[in-house]
XYZ file of C-alpha atoms in Angstrom:
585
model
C -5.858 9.157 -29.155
C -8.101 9.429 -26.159
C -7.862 6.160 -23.371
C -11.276 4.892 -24.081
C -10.010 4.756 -28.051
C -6.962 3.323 -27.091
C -8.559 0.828 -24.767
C -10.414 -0.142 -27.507
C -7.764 -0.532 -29.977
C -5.653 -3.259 -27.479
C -8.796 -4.682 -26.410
C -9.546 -5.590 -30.714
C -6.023 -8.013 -30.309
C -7.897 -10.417 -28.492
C -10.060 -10.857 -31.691
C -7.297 -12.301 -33.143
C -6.883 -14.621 -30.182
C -10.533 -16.464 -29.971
C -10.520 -19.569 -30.226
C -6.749 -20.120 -29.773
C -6.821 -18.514 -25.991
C -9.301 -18.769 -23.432
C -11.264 -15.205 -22.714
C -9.485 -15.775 -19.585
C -5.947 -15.992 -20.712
C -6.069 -12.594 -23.143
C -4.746 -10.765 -20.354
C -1.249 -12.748 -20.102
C -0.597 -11.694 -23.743
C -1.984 -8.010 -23.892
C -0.410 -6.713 -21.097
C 2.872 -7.290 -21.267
C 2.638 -6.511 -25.165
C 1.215 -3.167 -24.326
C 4.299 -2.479 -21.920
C 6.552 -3.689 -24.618
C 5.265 -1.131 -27.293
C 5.133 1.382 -24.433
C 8.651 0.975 -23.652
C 9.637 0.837 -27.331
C 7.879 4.420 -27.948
C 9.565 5.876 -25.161
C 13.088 4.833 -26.299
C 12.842 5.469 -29.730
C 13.923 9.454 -30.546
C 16.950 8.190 -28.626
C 17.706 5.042 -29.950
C 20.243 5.812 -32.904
C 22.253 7.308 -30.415
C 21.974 4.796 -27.898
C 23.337 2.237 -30.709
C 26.380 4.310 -31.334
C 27.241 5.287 -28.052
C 26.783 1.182 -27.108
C 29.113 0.444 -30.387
C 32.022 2.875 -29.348
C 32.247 1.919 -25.883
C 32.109 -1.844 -26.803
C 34.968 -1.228 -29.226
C 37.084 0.102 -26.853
C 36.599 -1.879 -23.924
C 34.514 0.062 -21.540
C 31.825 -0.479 -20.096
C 28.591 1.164 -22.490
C 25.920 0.842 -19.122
C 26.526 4.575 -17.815
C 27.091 6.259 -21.099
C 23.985 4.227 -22.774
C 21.761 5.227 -19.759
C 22.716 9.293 -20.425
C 21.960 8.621 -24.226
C 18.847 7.592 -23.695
C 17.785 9.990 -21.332
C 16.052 7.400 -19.256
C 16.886 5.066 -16.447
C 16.778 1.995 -18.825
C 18.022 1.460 -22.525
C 17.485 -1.361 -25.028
C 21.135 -1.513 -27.101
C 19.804 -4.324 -29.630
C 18.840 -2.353 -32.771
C 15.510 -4.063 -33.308
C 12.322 -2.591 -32.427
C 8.633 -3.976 -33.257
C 8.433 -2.270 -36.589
C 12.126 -3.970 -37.964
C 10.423 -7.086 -36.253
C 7.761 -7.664 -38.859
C 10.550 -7.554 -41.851
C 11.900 -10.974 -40.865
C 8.278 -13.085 -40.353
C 9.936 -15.957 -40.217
C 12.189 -15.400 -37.623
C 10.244 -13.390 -35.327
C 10.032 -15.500 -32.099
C 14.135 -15.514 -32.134
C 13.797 -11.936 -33.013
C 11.823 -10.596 -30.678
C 13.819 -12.344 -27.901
C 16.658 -10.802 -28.668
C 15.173 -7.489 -28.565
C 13.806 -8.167 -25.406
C 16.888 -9.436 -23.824
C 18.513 -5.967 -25.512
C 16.873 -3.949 -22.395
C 18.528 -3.425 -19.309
C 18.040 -5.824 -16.413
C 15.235 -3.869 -14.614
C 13.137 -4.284 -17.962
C 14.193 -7.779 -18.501
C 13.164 -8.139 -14.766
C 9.519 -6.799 -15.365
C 9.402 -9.660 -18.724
C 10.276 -12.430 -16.588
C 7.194 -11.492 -14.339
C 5.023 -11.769 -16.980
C 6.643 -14.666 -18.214
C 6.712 -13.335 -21.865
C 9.216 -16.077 -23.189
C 6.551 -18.832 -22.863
C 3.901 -16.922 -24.148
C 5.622 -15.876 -27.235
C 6.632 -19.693 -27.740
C 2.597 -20.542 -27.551
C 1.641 -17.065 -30.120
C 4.556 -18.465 -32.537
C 2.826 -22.017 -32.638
C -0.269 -20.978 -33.053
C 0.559 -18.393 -35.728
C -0.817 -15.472 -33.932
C 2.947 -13.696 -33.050
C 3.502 -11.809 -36.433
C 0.042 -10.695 -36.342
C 0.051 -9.634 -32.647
C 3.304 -7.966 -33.296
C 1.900 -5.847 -36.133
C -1.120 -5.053 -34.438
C 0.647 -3.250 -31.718
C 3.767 -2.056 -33.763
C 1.038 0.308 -35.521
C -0.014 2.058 -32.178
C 1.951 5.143 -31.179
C 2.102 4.863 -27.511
C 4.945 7.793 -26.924
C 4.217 9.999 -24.133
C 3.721 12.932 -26.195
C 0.690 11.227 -27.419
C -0.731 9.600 -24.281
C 0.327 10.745 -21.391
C 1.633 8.595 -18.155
C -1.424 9.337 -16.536
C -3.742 8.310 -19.552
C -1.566 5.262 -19.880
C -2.164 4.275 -15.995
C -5.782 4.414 -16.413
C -5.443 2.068 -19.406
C -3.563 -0.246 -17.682
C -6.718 -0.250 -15.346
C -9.015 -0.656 -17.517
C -7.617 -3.686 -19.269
C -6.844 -5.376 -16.189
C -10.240 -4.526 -15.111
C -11.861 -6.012 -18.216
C -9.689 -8.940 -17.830
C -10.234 -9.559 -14.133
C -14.498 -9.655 -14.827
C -14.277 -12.145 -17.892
C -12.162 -14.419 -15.740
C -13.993 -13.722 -12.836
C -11.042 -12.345 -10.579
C -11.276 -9.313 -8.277
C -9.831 -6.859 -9.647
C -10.071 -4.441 -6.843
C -7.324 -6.194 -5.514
C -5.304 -4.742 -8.380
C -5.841 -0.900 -8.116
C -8.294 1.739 -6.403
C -10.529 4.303 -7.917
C -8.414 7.223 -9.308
C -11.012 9.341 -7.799
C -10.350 7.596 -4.050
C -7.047 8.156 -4.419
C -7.285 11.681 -5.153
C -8.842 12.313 -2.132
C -6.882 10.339 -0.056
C -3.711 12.049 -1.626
C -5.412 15.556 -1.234
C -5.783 14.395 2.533
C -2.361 13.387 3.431
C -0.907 16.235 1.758
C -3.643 19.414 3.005
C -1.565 20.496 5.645
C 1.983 20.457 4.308
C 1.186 22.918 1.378
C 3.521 25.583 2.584
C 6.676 22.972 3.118
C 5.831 21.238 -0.475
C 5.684 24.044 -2.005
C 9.537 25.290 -1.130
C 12.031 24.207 -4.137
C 14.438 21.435 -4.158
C 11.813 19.903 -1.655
C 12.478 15.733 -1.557
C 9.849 13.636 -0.150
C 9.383 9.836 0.247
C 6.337 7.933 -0.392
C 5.372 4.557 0.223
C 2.521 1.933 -0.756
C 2.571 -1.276 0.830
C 0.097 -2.968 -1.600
C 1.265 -1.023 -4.441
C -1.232 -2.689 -7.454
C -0.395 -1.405 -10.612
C 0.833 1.426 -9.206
C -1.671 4.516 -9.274
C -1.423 5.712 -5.227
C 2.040 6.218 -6.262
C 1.488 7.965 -9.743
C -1.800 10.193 -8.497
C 0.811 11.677 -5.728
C 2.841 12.276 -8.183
C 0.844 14.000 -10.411
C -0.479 15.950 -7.381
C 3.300 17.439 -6.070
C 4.150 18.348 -9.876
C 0.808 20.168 -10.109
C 1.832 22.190 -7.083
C 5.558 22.837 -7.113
C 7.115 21.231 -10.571
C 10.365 21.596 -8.320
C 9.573 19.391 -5.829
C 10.568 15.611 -5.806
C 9.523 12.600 -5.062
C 10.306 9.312 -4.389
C 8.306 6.630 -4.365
C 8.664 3.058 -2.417
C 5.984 0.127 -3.034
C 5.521 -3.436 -2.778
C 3.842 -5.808 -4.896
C 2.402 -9.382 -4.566
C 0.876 -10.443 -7.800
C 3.423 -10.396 -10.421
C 1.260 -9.103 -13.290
C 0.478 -5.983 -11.398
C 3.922 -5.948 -9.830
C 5.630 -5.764 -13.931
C 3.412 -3.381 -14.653
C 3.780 -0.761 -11.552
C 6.987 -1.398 -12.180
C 7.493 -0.394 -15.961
C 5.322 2.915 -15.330
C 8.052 3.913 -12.794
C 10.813 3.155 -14.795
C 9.075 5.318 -17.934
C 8.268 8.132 -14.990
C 12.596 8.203 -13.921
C 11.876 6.699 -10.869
C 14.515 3.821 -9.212
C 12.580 0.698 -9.672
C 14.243 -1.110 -7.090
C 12.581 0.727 -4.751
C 9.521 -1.205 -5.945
C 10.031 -4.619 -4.361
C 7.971 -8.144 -5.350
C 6.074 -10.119 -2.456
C 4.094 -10.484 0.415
C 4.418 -7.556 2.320
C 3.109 -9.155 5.998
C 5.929 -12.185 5.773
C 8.404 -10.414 3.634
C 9.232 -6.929 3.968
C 10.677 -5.530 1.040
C 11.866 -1.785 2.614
C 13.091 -3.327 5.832
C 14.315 -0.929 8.294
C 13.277 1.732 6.246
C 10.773 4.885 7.073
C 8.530 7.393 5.054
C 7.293 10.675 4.981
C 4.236 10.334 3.144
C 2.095 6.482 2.797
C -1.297 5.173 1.196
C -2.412 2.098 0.587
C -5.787 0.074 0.026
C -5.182 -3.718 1.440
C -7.650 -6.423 0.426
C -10.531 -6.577 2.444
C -11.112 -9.407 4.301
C -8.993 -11.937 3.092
C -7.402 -14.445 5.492
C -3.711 -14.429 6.151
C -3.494 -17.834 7.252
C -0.421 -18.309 4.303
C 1.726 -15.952 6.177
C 0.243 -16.651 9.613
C 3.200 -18.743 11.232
C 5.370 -15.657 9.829
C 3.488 -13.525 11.434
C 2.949 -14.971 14.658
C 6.414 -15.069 15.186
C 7.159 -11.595 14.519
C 4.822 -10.384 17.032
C 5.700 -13.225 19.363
C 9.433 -12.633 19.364
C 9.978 -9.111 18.757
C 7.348 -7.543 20.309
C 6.960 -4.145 20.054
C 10.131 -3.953 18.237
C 8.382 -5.555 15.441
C 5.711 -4.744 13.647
C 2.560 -6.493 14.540
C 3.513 -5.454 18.566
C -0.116 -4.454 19.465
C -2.181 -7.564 18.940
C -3.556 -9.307 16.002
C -6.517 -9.300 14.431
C -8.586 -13.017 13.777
C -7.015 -14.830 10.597
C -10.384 -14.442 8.742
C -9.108 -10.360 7.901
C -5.627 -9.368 7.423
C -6.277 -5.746 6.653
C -5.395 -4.561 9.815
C -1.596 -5.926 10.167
C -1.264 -3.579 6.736
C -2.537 -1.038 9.364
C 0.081 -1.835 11.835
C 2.865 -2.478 9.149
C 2.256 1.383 8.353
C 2.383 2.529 11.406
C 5.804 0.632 11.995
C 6.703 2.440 8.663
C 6.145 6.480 9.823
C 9.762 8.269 9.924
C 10.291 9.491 13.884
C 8.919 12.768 14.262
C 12.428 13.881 15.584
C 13.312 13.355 11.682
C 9.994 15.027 10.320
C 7.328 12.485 11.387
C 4.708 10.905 8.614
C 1.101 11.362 7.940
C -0.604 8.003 5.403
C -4.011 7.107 4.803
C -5.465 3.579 4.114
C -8.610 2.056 3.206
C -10.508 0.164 5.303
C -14.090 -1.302 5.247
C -15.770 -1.323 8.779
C -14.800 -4.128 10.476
C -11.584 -2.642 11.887
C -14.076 0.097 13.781
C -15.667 -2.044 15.963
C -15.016 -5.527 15.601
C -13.476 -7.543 18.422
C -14.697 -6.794 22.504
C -11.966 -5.457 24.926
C -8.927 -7.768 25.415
C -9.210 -8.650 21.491
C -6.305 -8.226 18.765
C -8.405 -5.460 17.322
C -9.874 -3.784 19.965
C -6.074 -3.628 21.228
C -4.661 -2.654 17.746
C -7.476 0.263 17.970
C -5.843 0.872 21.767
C -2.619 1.395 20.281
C -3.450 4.120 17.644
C -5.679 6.026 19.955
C -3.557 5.861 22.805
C -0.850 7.053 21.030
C -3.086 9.738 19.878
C -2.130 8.566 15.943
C -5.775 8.847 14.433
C -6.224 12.249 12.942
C -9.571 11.548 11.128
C -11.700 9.006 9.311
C -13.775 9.495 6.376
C -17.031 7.361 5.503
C -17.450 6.775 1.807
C -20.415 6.171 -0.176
C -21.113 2.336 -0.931
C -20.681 0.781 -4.149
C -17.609 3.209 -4.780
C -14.628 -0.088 -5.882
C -14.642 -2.702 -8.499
C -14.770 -5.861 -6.343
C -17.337 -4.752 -3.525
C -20.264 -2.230 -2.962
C -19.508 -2.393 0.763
C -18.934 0.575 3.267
C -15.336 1.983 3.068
C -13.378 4.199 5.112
C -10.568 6.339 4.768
C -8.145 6.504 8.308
C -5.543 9.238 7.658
C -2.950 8.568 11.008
C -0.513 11.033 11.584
C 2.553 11.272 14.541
C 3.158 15.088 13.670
C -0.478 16.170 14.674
C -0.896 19.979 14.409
C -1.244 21.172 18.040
C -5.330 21.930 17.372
C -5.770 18.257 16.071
C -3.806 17.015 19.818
C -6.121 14.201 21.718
C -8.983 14.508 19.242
C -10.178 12.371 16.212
C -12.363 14.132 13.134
C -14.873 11.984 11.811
C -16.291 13.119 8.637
C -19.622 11.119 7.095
C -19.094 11.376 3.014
C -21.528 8.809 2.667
C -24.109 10.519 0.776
C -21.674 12.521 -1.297
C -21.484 11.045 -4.668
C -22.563 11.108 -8.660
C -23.996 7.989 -10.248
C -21.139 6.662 -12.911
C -23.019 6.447 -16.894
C -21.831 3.223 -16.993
C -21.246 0.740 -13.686
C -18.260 -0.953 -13.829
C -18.021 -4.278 -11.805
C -19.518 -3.132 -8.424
C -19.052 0.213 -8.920
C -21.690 2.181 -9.611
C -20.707 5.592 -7.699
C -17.974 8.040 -7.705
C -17.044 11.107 -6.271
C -16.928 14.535 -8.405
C -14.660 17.304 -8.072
C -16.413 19.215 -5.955
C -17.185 16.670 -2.782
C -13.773 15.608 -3.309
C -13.107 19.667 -2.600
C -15.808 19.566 0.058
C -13.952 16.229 2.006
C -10.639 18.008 1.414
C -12.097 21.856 2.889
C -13.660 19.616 6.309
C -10.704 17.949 7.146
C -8.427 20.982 6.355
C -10.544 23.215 8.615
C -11.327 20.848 11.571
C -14.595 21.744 12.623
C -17.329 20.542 13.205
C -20.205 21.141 10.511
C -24.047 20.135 9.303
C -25.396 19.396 5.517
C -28.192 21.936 4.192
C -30.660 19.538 5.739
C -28.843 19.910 9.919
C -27.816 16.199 9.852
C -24.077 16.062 10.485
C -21.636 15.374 8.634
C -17.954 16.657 10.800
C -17.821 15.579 14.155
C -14.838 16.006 16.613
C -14.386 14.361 19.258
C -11.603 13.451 22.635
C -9.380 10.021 21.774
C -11.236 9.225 25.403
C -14.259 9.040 23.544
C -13.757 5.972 21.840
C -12.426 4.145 24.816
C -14.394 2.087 27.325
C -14.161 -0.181 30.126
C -15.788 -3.665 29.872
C -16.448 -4.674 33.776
C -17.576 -8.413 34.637
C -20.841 -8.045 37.129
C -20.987 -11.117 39.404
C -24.090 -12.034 41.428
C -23.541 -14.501 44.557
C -24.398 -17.818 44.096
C -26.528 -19.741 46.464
C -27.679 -22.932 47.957
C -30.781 -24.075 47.214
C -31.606 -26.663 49.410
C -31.443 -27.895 53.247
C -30.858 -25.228 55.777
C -29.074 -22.699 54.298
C -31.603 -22.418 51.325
C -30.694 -18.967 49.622
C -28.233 -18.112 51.272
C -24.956 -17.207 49.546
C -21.987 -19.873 48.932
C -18.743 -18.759 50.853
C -15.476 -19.542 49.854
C -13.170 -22.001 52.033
C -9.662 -21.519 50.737
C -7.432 -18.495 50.359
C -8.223 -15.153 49.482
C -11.612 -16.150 48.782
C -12.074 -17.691 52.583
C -15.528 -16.457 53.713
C -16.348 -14.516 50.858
C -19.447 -15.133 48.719
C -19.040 -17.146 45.458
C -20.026 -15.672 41.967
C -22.350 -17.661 40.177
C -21.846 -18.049 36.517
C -25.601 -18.728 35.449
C -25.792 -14.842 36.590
C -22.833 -12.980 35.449
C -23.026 -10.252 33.167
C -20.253 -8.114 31.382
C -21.107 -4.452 30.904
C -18.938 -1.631 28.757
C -18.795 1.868 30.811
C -17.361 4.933 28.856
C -13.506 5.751 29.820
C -14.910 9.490 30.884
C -17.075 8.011 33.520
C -16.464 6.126 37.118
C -16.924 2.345 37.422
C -18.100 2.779 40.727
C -20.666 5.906 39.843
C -21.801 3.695 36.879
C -22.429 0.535 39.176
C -23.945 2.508 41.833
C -26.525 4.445 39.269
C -26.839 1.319 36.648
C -26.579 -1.813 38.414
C -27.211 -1.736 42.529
C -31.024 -0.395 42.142
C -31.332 -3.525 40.253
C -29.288 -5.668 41.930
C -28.661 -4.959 45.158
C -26.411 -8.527 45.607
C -24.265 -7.807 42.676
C -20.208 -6.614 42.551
C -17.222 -6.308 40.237
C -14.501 -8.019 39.837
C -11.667 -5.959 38.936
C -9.070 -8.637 37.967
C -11.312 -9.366 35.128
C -11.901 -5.337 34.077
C -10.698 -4.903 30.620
C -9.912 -1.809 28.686
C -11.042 -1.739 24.564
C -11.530 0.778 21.760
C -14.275 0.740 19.369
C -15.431 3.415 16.622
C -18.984 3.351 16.366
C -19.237 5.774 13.227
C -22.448 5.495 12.014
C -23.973 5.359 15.375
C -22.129 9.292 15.703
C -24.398 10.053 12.431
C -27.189 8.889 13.048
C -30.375 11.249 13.295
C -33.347 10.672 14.859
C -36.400 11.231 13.062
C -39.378 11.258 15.035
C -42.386 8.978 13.560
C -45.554 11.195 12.281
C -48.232 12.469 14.316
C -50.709 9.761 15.289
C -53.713 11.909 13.766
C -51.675 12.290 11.014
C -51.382 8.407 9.949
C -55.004 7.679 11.429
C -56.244 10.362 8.598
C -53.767 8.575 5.710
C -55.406 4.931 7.164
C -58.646 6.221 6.839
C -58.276 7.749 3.422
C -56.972 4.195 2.315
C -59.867 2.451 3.668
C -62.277 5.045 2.377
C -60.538 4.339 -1.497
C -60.859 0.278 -0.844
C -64.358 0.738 0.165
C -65.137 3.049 -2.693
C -63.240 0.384 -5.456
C -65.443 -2.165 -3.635
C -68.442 -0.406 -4.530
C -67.444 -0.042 -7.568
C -67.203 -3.349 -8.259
C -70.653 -4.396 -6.723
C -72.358 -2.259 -8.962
C-alpha cells in the first residue's frame, strides 16, 4: 500500500469518531493507535517464540528480559499473548484487554503510551462505544515493514500530524521539516566526509536538539545506509511536545536504535544529553517564539557559568529563542582533538542582521565568526515549511574546517531554485527537486564562487572580516548660545574632561565602518569635510557582526533608456486618444 493510500485509510477512523470527538481531538486517538498496530506488525513473526521463551524462563526463575529481547529480534518485546486481532474475540472485555496488552510491552513502549496518554483515551472510546470498532479498523491494516517501509511510515506520521495540526489550527511546522530540507541539509553536513563514512565498521553520533517526530534523525539515516550499509549510527534527540516526542520515539525503537538516547523536554532549561558531544547535528528550532518560560533558567546559565555554559556569548531579545538552539549546538560539537563536528540548522533571517553592535545577537554572530565556525549559509526559496512562507536559511558551522574553507564564509542564494508542489500544503507551496538539491550540494562541495545562466550570482565567498564592523559614536561640541561666549564651545571643568570641549547630544551620530578599513582614514575621508568640529569617542567604539545576505545578491538593473519609455508613453497616449475618438464618433 502506497503512503497516500495508507494515509487515507487511518485518516477514514475519524469517520467513525464525528460527532463523539471534536475534529480537533482525532489526532489524540489516531496516533497512538497507528503506533500501536505498527508495533504489533513488527513483533508478530516473532511473537510465538517470544511467549515460550518468556514461559520457560518464568518457570524457572530467571529473569525472561534478555532472552525475550534476542527472541524477538528487536530492542523491545510485548510477552502478553494478545495482539489487536485476538482483541476483537472478547468485545466485551476489550478496554481490560487491550490494557493488558499494552502493559505486556517493555518499559520503553509503555513509556511512549503514557505520553500519549492512551489509558484515558481508551476509557472515553469504551464509553462511547467507538473502542471495538476502532480496534478492528486498524487490526485489518498490515503495517509490517515489509509492506511499508520506515521511511514511508515517517512520512505518514507527517502527514497525519500535519492534517491534524491545520483542522485544529496548530503549527505544525513546529512538529517536523520538509523531507526535502532535510535532505539537503543532511547532504550538506555529510559532503565532505564521504571518504571516512564510507570505511566499514565506521560509528558516528548524531544529534537533534528539537527532534519533532523524528525525520532529521531518520533522513541521516537513510542517507549513511545508502552509502556504506556498514556504517553505523547513532542517533541522540530531544523532544518537547509529548505527542511528537512518543512518536520519534517508537520509530527509533522499530529502527534498533537505544531510545533513551531520545530524551523528553525543553532543551534550553533542561538538557537532556548533558555533558555530552556529537559528531554530526541538525535541527530546525521554532522561529520566533519567545522563551520567556525558560528565561530565568536561562539567564542564569549564562550569568553563572559563563562561557563554561552554554549561552556564554550573549543572548538574543526574549521575543526569538532560535538563536540559544544556535548556541546550545555549538556547546554540543565534539573537540576537534577528538574528531571535531560539522551541524546545520534552520534559521529565518533575523539571526543575520538583527541587533546593532554591543547586542546579544550581534555578539552571538561575533562568537561564530570569530571563531571562524561558519562554513556557509544557504538562502531558501519562500513558502518552502508548513507553518510559514517566510525566508529560511540553512547555517552549516563546522570546527574541523578544511584548510581551503579557513577564515572564509560561502554564501550560496537558492532562493529561486524550486518546483511548485501539485497540491500546497499549509504554507507550503514550494519544494526543492532532485536536481537543485544536487546543484546546492555540488556549490557547497566545490567552494567557489559561481553565476546562474542569466550572470546574477548565486556562490559568493567571502573573509570572516567581511561581516564585521565597527560602530563609532561621532560627537560634535556643544556650545553656548548666548552672552559673550555665543558659539563658542562648552569646556569641561572637572577631571579628565578639564578644558576639553563638551559633546552635545542634540548632534551625535553613530556610524558603522567595515573591520578592513581605518577609523581614522574613514573619519578623515567621511566625516571631517563635513564636519570639521566633529571627533570620536573611543570608549564608546563597539565591535558587531551582521550578515547582510540579500544585500550580497542583489543586482542592479539599470532603468530603460529615457527615449525608450518616452516612445512606450507616447504610444499609450496615442491608443487613449485614438479610443477617445472612437467614442466621439
Amino acid at each position: 500500500m502506497n503512503q497516500p493510500s495508507l494515509s487515507a485509510f487511518i485518516w477514514s477512523v475519524a469517520d467513525l469518531l464525528r460527532g463523539d470527538y471534536k475534529q480537533s481531538d482525532y489526532g489524540k486517538i489516531i496516533l497512538p493507535f497507528t503506533v500501536l498496530r505498527r508495533l504489533d506488525c513488527v513483533l508478530a513473526p516473532t511473537k510465538e517464540a517470544v511467549l515460550a521463551e518468556w514461559a520457560s524462563k518464568a518457570a524457572v526463575d530467571i529473569n525472561p528480559e534478555p532472552f525475550v529481547l534476542r527472541k524477538a529480534g528487536h530492542t523491545f518485546y510485548n510477552q502478553n499473548p494478545l495482539d489487536l486481532g485476538k482483541l476483537l474475540g472478547d468485545p466485551d472485555h476489550i478496554a481490560q484487554n487491550l490494557d493488558r496488552y499494552v502493559q505486556g510491552f517493555s518499559a520503553e513502549v509503555r513509556d511512549i503510551f503514557e505520553r500519549f496518554e492512551f489509558q484515558s483515551h481508551v476509557e472515553r472510546l469504551a464509553k462511547a462505544g467507538l473502542l471495538y470498532p476502532v480496534t478492528e479498523k486498524f487490526a485489518q491494516i498490515d503495517l509490517h515493514p515489509d509492506r511499508v517501509s520506515n521511511m514511508q511510515m515517517g512520512l505518514v506520521f507527517e502527514e497525519l500530524i500535519r492534517k491534524f495540526a491545520e483542522i485544529s489550527n496548530e503549527t505544525a511546522g513546529e512538529h517536523f521539516t520538509p523531507r526535502e530540507v532535510i535532505r539537503l541539509m543532511v547532504n550538506l553536513i555529510f559532503i565532505e566526509d564521504d571518504a571516512i563514512l564510507s570505511k566499514p565498521g565506521v560509528v558516528r553520533t548524531l544529534y537533534d536538539p528539537t527532534a519533532g517526530t523524528g525525520g532529521m534523525l531518520s533522513v541521516a539515516g537513510e542517507y549513511l545506509l545508502e552509502h556504506n550499509p556498514q556504517a553505523r549510527l547513532t542517533v541522540f534527540g530531544q523532544e518537547l511536545n509529548p505527542e511528537s516526542y512518543a512518536i520519534c520515539k517508537a520509530d527509533m525503537l522499530i529502527k534498533g536504535q537505544k531510545v533513551a538516547n531520545i530524551a523528553f523536554g525543553n532543551t534550553l532549561s533542561d538538557d537532556g544529553h548533558a555533558h555530552q558531544y556529537f559528531d554530526y547535528m541538525l535541527s530546525n528550532p521554532p522561529f520566533g517564539v519567545e522563551w520567556k518560560k525558560v528565561e530565568k533558567d536561562v539567564r542564569r546559565e549564562h550569568e553563572q557559568q559563563g562561557f563554561d555554559g552554554r549561552f556564554g556569548p550573549g543572548l538574543p531579545r526574549v521575543s526569538d529563542g532560535s538563536m540559544l538552539f544556535l548556541l546550545h549546538l555549538i556547546a554540543k560539537m565534539r573537540p576537534v582533538d577528538q574528531g571535531g563536528c560539522r551541524f546545520g540548522i534552520v534559521l529565518n533571517g533575523s539571526p543575520l542582521f538583527t541587533g546593532g553592535a554591543g547586542s546579544g545577537e550581534s555578539e552571538i554572530r561575533r562568537f561564530v565568526i570569530e571563531n571562524d565556525l561558519l562554513e556557509a549559509i544557504v538562502g531558501l526559496p519562500t513558502d518552502m515549511f508548513y507553518n510559514t512562507g517566510i525566508s529560511t536559511y540553512v547555517w552549516i558551522l563546522s570546527n574541523r574546517k578544511p584548510e581551503a574553507r579557513r577564515g572564509k564564509v560561502q554564501l550560496i542564494d537558492a532562493s529561486g531554485w524550486w518546483q511548485k508542489m501539485r497540491k500546497s500544503l499549509g504554507s507550503k507551496r514550494k519544494e526543492l527537486g532532485e536536481a537543485h538539491i544536487e546543484r546546492i550540494t555540488q556549490l557547497f562541495g566545490d567552494f567557489v564562487a559561481a553565476e546562474d545562466d542569466n550572470g546574477k550570482p548565486v556562490s559568493r565567498i567571502f573573509d570572516n572580516e567581511a561581516f564585521g564592523y565597527h560602530s563609532i559614536t561621532v560627537e560634535r561640541p556643544l556650545r553656548y548660545k548666548d552672552g559673550d561666549e555665543h558659539g563658542q564651545p562648552v569646556l569641561g571643568t572637572k577631571g579628565k574632561q578639564k578644558g576639553k570641549p563638551q559633546p552635545d547630544p542634540a548632534l551625535r551620530d553613530t556610524e558603522n565602518v567595515p573591520l578592513s578599513e581605518s577609523v581614522a582614514d574613514y573619519v578623515t575621508r567621511e566625516v571631517l569635510p563635513h564636519a570639521p568640529d566633529a571627533w570620536i569617542d573611543p570608549e564608546k567604539t563597539k565591535v558587531g557582526y551582521e550578515i547582510p545576505f540579500n544585500r550580497h545578491f542583489y543586482v542592479f538593473k539599470p532603468p530603460r533608456p529615457l527615449e525608450q519609455i518616452d516612445a512606450e508613453l507616447k504610444a499609450s497616449t496615442d491608443r487613449i486618444l485614438e479610443m477617445i475618438r472612437g467614442l466621439s464618433a
